[in-house]
Coordinates of C-alpha atoms and ligand atoms in Angstrom, one line a residue:
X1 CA 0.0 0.0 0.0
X2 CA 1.4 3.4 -0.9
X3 CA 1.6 5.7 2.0
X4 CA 0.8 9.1 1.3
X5 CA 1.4 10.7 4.4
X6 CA 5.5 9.9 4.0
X7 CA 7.3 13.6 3.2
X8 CA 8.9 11.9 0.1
X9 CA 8.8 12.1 -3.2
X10 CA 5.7 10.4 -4.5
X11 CA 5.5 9.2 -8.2
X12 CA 2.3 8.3 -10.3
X13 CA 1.9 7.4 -13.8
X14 CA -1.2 9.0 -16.1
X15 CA -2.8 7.1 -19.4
X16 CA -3.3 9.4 -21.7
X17 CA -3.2 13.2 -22.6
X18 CA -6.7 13.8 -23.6
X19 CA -8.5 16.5 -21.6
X20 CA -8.8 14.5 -18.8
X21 CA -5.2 13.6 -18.4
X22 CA -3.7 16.8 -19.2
X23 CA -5.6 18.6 -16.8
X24 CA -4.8 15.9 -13.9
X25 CA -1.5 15.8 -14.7
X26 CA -1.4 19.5 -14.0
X27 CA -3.3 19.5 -10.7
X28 CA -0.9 16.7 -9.0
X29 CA 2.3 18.1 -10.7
X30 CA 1.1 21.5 -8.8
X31 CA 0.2 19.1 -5.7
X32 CA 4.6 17.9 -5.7
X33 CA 3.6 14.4 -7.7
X34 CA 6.0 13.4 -9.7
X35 CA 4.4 12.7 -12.9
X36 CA 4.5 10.7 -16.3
X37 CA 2.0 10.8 -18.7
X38 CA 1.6 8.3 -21.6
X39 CA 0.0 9.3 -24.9
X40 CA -1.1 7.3 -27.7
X41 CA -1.0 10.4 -30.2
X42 CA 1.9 12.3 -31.5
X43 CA 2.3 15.1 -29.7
X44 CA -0.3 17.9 -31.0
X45 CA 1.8 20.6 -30.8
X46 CA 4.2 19.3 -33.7
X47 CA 1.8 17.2 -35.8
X48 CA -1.4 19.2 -35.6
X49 CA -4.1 17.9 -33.6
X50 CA -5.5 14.6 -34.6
X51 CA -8.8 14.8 -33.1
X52 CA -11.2 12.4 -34.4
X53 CA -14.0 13.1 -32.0
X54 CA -16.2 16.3 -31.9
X55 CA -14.1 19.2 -33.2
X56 CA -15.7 22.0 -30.2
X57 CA -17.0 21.2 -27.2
X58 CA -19.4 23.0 -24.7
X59 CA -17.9 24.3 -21.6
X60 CA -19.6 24.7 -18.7
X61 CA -19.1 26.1 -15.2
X62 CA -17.7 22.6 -13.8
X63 CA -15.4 22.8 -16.7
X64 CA -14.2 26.0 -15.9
X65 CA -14.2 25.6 -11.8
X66 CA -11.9 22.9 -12.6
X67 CA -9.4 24.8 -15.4
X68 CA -9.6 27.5 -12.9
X69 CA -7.9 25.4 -10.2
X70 CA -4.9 24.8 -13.0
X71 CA -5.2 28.6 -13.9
X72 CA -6.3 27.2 -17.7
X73 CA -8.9 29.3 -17.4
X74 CA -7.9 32.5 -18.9
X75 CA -5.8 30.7 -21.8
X76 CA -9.5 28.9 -22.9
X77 CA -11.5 31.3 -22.4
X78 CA -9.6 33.8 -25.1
X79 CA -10.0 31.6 -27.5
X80 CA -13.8 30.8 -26.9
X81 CA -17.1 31.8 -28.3
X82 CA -19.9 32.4 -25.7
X83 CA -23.0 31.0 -26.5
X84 CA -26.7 32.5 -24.4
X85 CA -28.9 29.8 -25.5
X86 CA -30.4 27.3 -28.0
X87 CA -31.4 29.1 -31.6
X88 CA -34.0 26.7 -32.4
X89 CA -34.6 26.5 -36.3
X90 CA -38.0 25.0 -36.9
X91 CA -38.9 23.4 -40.2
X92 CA -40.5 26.2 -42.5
X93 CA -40.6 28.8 -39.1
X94 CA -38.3 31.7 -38.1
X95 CA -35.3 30.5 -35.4
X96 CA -36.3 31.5 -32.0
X97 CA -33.2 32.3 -29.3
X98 CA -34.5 30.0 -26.4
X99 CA -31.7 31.4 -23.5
X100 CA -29.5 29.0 -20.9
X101 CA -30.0 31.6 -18.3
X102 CA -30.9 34.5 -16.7
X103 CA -28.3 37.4 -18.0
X104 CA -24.6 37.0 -19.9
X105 CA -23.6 35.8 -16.3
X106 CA -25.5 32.5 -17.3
X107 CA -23.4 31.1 -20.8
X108 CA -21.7 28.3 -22.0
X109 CA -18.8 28.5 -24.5
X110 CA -17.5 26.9 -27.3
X111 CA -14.4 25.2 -27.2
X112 CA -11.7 23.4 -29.7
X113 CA -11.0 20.3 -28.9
X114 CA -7.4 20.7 -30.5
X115 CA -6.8 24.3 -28.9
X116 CA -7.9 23.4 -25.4
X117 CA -6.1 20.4 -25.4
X118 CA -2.6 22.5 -26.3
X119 CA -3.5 24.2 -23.7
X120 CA -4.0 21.7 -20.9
X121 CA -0.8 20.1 -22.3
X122 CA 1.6 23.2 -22.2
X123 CA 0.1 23.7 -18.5
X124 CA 1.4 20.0 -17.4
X125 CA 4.9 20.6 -18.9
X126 CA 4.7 23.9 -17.1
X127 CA 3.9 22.5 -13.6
X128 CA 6.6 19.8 -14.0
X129 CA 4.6 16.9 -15.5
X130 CA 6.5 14.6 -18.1
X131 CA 4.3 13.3 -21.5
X132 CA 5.7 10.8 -23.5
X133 CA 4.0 11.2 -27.0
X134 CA 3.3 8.3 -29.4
X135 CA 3.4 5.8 -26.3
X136 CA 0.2 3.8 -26.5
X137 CA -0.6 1.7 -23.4
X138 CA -0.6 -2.0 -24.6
X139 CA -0.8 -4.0 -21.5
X140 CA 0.2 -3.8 -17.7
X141 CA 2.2 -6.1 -15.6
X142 CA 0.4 -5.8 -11.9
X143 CA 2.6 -7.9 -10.2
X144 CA 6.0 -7.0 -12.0
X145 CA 4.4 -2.9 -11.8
X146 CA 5.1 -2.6 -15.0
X147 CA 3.5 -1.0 -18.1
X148 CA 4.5 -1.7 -22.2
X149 CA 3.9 0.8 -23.8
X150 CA 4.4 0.7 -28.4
X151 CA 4.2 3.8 -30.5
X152 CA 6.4 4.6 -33.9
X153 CA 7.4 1.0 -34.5
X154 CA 9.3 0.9 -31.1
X155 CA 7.6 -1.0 -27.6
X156 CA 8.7 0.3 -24.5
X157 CA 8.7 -1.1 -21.0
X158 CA 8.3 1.6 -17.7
X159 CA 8.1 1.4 -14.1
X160 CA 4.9 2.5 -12.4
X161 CA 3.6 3.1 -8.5
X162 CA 0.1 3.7 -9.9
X163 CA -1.5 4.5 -12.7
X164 CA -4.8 6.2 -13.2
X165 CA -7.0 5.7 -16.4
X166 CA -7.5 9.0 -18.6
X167 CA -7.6 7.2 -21.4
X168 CA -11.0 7.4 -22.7
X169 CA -13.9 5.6 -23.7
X170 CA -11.7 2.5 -25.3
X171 CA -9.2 2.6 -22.5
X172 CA -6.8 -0.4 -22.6
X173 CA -6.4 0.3 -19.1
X174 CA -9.8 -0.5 -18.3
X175 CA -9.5 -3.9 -20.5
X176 CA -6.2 -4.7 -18.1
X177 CA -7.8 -4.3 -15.1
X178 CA -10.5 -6.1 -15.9
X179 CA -8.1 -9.1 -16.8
X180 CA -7.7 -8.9 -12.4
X181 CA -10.4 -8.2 -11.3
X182 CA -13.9 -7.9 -13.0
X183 CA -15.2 -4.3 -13.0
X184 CA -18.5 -5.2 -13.9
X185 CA -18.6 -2.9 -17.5
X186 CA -22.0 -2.5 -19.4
X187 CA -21.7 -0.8 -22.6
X188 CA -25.7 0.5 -23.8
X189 CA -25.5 1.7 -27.1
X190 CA -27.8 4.5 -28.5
X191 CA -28.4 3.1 -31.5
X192 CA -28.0 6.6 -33.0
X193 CA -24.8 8.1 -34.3
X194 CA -23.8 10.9 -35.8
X195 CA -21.6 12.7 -38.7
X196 CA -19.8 16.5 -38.3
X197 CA -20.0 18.8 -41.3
X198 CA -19.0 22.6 -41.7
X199 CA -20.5 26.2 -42.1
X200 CA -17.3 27.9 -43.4
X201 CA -16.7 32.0 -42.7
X202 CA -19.3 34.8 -44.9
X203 CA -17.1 36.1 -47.8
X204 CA -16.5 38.9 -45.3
X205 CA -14.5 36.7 -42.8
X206 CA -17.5 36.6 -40.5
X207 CA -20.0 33.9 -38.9
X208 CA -22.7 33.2 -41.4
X209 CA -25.4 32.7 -38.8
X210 CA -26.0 34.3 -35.0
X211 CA -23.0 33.1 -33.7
X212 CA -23.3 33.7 -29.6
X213 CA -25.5 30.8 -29.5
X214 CA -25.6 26.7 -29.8
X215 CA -28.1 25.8 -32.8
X216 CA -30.5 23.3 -33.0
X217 CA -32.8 22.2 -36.3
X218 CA -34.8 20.0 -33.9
X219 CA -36.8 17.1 -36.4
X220 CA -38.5 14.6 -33.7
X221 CA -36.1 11.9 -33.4
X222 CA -33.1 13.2 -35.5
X223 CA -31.5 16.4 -35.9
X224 CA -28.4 18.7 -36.5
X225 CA -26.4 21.1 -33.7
X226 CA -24.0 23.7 -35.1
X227 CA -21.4 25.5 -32.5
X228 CA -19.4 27.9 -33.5
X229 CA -15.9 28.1 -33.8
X230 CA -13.2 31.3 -32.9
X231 CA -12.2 31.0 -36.5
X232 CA -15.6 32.1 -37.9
X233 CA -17.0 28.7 -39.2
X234 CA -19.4 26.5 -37.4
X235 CA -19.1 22.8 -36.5
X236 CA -22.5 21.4 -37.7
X237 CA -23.3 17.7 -36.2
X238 CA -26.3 15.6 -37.5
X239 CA -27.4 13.1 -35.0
X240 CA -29.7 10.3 -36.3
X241 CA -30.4 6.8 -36.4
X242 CA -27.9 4.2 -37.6
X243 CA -30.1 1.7 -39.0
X244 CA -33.9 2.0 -39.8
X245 CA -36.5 1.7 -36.5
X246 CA -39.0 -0.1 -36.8
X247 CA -42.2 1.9 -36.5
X248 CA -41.4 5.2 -38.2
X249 CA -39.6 6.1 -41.5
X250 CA -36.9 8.2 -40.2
X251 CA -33.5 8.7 -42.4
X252 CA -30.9 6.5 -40.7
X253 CA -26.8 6.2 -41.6
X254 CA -27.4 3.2 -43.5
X255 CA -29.9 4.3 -45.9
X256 CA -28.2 8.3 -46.0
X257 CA -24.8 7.0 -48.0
X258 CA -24.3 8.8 -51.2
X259 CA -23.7 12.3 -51.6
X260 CA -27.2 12.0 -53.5
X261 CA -29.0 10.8 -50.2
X262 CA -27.2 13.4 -48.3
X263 CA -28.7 16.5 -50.6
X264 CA -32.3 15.1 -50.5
X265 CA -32.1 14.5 -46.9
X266 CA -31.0 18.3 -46.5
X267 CA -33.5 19.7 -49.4
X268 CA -36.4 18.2 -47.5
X269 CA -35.7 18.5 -43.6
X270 CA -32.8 21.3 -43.3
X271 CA -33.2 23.4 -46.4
X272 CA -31.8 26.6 -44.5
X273 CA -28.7 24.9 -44.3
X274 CA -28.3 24.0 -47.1
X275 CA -26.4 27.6 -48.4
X276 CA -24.2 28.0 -45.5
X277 CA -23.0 24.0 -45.9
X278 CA -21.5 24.5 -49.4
X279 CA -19.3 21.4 -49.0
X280 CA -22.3 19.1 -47.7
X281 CA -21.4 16.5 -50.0
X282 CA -17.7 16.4 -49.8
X283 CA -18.3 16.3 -46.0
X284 CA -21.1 13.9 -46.0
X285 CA -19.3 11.1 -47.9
X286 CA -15.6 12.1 -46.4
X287 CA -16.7 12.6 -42.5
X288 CA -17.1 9.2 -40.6
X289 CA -20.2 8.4 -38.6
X290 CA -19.5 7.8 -34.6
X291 CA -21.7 6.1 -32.6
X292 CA -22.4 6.9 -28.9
X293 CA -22.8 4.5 -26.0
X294 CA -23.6 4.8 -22.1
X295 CA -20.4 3.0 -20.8
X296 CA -21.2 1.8 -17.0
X297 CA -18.7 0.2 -14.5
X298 CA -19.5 -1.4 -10.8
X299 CA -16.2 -0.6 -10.0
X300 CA -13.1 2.1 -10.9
X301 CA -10.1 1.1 -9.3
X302 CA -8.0 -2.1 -8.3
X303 CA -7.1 -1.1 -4.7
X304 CA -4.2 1.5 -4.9
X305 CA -3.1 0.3 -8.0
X306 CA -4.4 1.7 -10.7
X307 CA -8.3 3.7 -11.2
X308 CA -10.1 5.1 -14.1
X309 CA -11.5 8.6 -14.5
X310 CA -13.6 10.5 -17.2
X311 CA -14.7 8.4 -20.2
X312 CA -12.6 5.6 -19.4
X313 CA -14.8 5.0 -16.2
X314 CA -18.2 6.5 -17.9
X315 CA -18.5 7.2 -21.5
X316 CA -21.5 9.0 -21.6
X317 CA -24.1 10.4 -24.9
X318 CA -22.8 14.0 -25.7
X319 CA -26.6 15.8 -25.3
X320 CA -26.0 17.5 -21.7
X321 CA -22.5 18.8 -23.0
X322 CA -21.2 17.2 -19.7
X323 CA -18.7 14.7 -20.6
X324 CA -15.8 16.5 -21.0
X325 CA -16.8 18.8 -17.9
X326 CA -17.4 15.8 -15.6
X327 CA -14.5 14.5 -16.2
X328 CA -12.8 17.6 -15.3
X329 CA -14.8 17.5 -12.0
X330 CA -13.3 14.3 -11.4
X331 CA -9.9 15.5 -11.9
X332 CA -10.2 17.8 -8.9
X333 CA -12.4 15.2 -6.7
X334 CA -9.5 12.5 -7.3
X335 CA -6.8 15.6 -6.5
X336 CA -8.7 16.3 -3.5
X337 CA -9.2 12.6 -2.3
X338 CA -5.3 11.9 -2.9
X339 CA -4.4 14.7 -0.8
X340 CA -6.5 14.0 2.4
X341 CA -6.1 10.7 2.4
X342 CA -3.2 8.3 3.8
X343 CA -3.1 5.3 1.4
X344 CA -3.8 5.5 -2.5
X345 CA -6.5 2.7 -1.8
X346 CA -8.5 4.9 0.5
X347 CA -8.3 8.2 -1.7
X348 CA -9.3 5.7 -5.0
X349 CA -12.5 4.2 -2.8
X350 CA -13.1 8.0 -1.3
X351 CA -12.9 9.3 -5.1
X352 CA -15.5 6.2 -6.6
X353 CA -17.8 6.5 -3.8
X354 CA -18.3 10.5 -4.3
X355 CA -18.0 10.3 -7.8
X356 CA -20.1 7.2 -9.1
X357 CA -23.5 8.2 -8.4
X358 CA -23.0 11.2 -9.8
X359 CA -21.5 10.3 -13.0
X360 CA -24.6 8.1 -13.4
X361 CA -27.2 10.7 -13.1
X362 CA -25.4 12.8 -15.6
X363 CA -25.6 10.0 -18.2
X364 CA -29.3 9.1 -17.5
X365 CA -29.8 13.1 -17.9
X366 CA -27.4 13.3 -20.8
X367 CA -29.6 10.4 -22.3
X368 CA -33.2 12.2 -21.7
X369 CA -31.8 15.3 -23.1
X370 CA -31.5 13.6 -26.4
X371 CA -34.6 13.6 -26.5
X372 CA -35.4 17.2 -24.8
X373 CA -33.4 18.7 -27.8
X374 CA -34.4 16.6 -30.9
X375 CA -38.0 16.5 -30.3
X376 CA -39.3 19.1 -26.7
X377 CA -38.0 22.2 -27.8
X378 CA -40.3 23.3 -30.4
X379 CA -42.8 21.3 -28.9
X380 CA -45.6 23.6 -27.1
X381 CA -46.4 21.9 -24.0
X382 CA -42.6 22.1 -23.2
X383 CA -42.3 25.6 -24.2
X384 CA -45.3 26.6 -21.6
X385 CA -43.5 24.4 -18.7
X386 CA -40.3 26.5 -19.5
X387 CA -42.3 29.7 -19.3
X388 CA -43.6 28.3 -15.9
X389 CA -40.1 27.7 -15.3
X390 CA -38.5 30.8 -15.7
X391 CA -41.2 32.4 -13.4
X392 CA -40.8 30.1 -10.3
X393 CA -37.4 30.3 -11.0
X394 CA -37.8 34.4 -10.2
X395 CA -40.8 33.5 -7.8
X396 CA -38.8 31.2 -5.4
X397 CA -34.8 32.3 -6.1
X398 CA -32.6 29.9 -4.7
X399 CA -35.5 27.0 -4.2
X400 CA -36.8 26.4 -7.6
X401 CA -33.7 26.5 -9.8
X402 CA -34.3 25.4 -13.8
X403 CA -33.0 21.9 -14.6
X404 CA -30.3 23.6 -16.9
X405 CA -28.7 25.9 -14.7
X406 CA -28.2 23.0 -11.9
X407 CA -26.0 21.0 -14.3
X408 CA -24.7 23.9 -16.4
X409 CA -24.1 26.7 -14.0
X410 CA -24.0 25.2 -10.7
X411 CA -21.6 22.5 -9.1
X412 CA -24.0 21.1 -6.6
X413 CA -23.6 17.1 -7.3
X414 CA -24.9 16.1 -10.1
X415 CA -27.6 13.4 -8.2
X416 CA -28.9 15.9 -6.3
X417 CA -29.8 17.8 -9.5
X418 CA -31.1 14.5 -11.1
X419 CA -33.3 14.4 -8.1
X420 CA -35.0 17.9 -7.7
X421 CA -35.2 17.9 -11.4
X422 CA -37.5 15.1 -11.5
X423 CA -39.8 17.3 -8.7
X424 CA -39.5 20.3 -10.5
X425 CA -41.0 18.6 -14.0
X426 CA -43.7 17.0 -11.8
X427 CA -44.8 20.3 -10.9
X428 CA -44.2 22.4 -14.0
X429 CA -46.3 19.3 -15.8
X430 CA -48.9 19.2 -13.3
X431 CA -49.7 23.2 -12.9
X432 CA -49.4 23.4 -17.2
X433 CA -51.6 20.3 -17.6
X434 CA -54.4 21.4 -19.9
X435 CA -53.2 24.9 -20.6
X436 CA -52.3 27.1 -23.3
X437 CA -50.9 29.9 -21.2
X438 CA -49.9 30.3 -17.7
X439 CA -53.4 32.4 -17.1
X440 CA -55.1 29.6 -15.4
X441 CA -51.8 28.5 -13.2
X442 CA -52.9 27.9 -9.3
X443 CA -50.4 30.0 -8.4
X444 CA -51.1 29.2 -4.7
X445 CA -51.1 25.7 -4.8
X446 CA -47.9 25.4 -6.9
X447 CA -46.3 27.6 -4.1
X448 CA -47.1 24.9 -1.7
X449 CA -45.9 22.4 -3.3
X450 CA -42.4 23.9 -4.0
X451 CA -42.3 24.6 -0.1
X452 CA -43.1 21.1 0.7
X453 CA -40.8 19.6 -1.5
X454 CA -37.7 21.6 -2.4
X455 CA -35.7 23.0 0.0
X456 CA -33.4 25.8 -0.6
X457 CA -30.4 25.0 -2.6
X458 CA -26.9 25.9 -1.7
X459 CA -24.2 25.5 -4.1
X460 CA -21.7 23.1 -3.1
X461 CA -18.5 25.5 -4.1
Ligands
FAD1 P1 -10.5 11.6 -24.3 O1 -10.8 13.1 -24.5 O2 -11.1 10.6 -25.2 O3 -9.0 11.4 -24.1 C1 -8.4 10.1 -24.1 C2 -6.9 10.2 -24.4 O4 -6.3 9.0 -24.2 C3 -6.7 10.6 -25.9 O5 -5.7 11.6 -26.0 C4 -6.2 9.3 -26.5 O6 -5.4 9.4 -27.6 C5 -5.5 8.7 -25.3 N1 -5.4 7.2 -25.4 C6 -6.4 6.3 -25.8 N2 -5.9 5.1 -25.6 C7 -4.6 5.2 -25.2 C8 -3.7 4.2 -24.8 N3 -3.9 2.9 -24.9 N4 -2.5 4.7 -24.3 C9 -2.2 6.0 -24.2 N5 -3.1 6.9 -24.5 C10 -4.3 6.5 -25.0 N6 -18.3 17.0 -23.5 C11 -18.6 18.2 -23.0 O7 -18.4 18.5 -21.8 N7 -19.2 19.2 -23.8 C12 -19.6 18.9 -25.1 O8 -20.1 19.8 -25.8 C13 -19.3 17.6 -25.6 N8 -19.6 17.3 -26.9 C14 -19.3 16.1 -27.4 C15 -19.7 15.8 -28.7 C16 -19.4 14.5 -29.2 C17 -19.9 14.2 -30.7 C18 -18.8 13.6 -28.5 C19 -18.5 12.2 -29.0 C20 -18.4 13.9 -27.2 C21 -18.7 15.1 -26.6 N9 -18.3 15.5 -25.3 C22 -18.6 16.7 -24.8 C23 -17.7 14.5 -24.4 C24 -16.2 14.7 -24.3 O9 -15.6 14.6 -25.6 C25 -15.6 13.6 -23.5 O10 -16.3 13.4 -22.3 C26 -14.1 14.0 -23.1 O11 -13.3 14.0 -24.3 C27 -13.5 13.0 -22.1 O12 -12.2 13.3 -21.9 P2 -11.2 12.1 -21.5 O13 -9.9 12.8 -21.3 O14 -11.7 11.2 -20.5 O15 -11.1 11.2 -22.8

């Protein structure tokens, strides 16, 4: 058992330098840990960024509580876009700008994958940290503590103390532990995937649509996002069915090959798009489709020996924007457990018991979202709870606090969220039930009902 409470030197060993990774090994460099980071990739900063996942990413205020703590914060935020709210493009309609919160204090921003990553990588060099590039993990010898790592035709052989899993949703250090010990892993595929395309820069260098906003061409159980990018263009991702459902006659990746399919699919469901994508074809048939799966684990770590963090421990659907921001949560929880803690054992049990319930109630939230985006938010029973929202919201500050803002601009634990969410829709649903406005709400007994049931929320910060 490694003893933490010894003055010495104290060496660890990260999986790769994905945002997870970077950002830990920052945090425990700053902490005195001596660290090594393996990396699959090349190293970005010389070869470009080979992303292969979304190219921008929505971060929140966990995201940046945690980049804040590595004093990343500034660096990302320069090179952000802010976004106020969903710009909901209805079929044949005018968008709407549906806002995240209550002023500019209430945003989310768009990220590059590539740029942020840089940036998290330049900050682990700077607090001491050590990344090995093109050094994929292959396997792990427990009882030898050793680790092979193979990357440009070489295979190398290293040391470790411990070694904790940043390496993502395929992590071979998940598939090593689970050689020791099973972990008990569930993978639920969604059944949908999706497929990124691009809205370049106007002629005049600027954004061709609204860009201080995430949009959304909602279409039931399919649709497209666009973020924007700090280089003008937008990152446009259709999300859809990968093979045909029985019961309806939606467009799936299997029957939506050719650049042929691609244009009719757009003609008839996204026409507005269709000027500022001028590439749609190029894109469609060069662009891969990625699936997405709800990746679910009993257990995270193997004593003191090695635990798993962000997508490696729970891969999650991208529709709360949460992923990458949970798993920077989880870098500061598992800083803070390994500092006030004696043995690596207790700090990795400390870390999976605060962190595992939480990280399931953001992937059964990130899973209903799918469908609050696709299909709710030009729907107008929704619309009329939101309304309702927004006034109890004002009517009961600091008691009633939307869904959104709880996971986006609060860090109170993601469960307790889940759970006052699912009061808060009873009620909205209940008071709106029948209604076309919120004329005939029973203002009175709603009140009672918040009072009885919610009690006022403090922010864990
Ligand atoms: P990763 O970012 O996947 O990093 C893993 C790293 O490990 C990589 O660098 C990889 O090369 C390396 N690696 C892999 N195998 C090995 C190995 N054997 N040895 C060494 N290194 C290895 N999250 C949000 O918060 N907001 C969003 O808006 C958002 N949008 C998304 C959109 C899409 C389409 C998708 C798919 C995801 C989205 N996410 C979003 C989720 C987010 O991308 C992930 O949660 C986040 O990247 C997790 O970070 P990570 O460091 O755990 O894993």
């Amino acid at each position: 058992m490694t003893d933490l409470s010894n003055a010495g030197p104290k060496s660890l060993t990260i999986i790769g330098a994905g945002l997870a990774g970077a950002l830990l090994a920052t945090l425990l460099a700053r902490r005195g840990w001596q660290v090594e980071v393996f990396e699959r990739r090349g190293d970005p900063r010389l070869q470009g960024y080979a992303g292969g996942r979304s190219i921008n990413l929505a971060l929140a205020e966990r995201g940046l509580h945690a980049l804040r703590a590595a004093d990343a914060h500034g660096a990302v935020l320069e090179q952000a876009v802010m976004m106020r709210g969903r710009m909901v493009h209805p079929l044949g309609g005018e968008p709407q700008l549906q806002r995240y919160g209550r002023d500019d204090s209430e945003v989310i921003w768009s990220v590059s994958r590539g740029e942020l990553n840089i940036t998290l990588i330049n900050a682990a060099e700077a607090a001491g940290a050590t990344l090995h590039f093109d050094r994929g993990l292959d396997s792990v010898d427990f009882d030898a503590r050793t680790i092979t790592c193979s990357g440009s035709g070489e295979i190398h052989t290293h040391p470790f103390t411990t070694l904790l899993g940043c390496d993502g949703a395929g992590s071979t250090l998940r598939a090593q532990m689970a050689a020791r010990r099973d972990l008990g892993e569930r993978t639920e595929w969604l059944g949908h995937g999706y497929k990124e395309l691009e809205i370049p820069p106007a002629a005049d260098g600027g954004f061709r649509i609204e860009p201080n906003a995430l949009h959304i061409w909602p279409r039931g159980r399919y649709m497209c996002i666009a973020l924007p990018n700090d280089e003008r263009t937008f990152t446009v991702t259709l999300f859809m069915a990968l093979h045909a459902e029985s019961g309806n006659d939606d467009p799936d990746f299997d029957s939506v090959t050719t650049a042929a399919d691609a244009r009719a699919l757009f003609e008839r469901d996204f026409p507005d798009t269709l000027p500022l994508i001028p590439e749609l074809e190029h894109d469609f048939v060069a662009n891969p489709v990625g699936s997405l799966a709800t990746l679910r684990l009993d257990r995270w770590h193997l004593g003191g020996d090695a635990v798993l963090l962000g997508d490696a421990a729970h891969a999650m659907v991208p529709f709360h924007g949460q992923g990458m921001n949970c798993a920077f949560e989880d870098c500061v929880a598992l800083a803070g457990c390994m500092e006030e803690h004696d043995s690596l054992e207790a700090a990795f049990a400390a870390f999976e018991a605060d962190r595992k319930p939480n990280a399931t109630a953001i992937q059964d939230m990130a899973l209903e979202n799918y469908i609050e985006m696709r299909d709710l938010v030009d729907d107008p029973d929704f619309l009329l709870q939101q309304a309702l929202e927004r006034k109890l919201q004002a009517r009961h500050p600091g008691r009633f606090v939307p869904h959104y803002s709880m996971v986006t601009f609060m860090r109170i634990p993601y469960a307790l969220a889940l759970e006052r969410s699912n009061i808060q829709r009873e009620i909205l649903v209940g008071a709106t039930r029948g209604l076309e406005s919120l004329d005939g709400v029973d203002w009175a007994a709603v009140d009672t009902e918040i009072e009885r049931q919610l009690a006022p929320l403090m922010d864990g910060a």
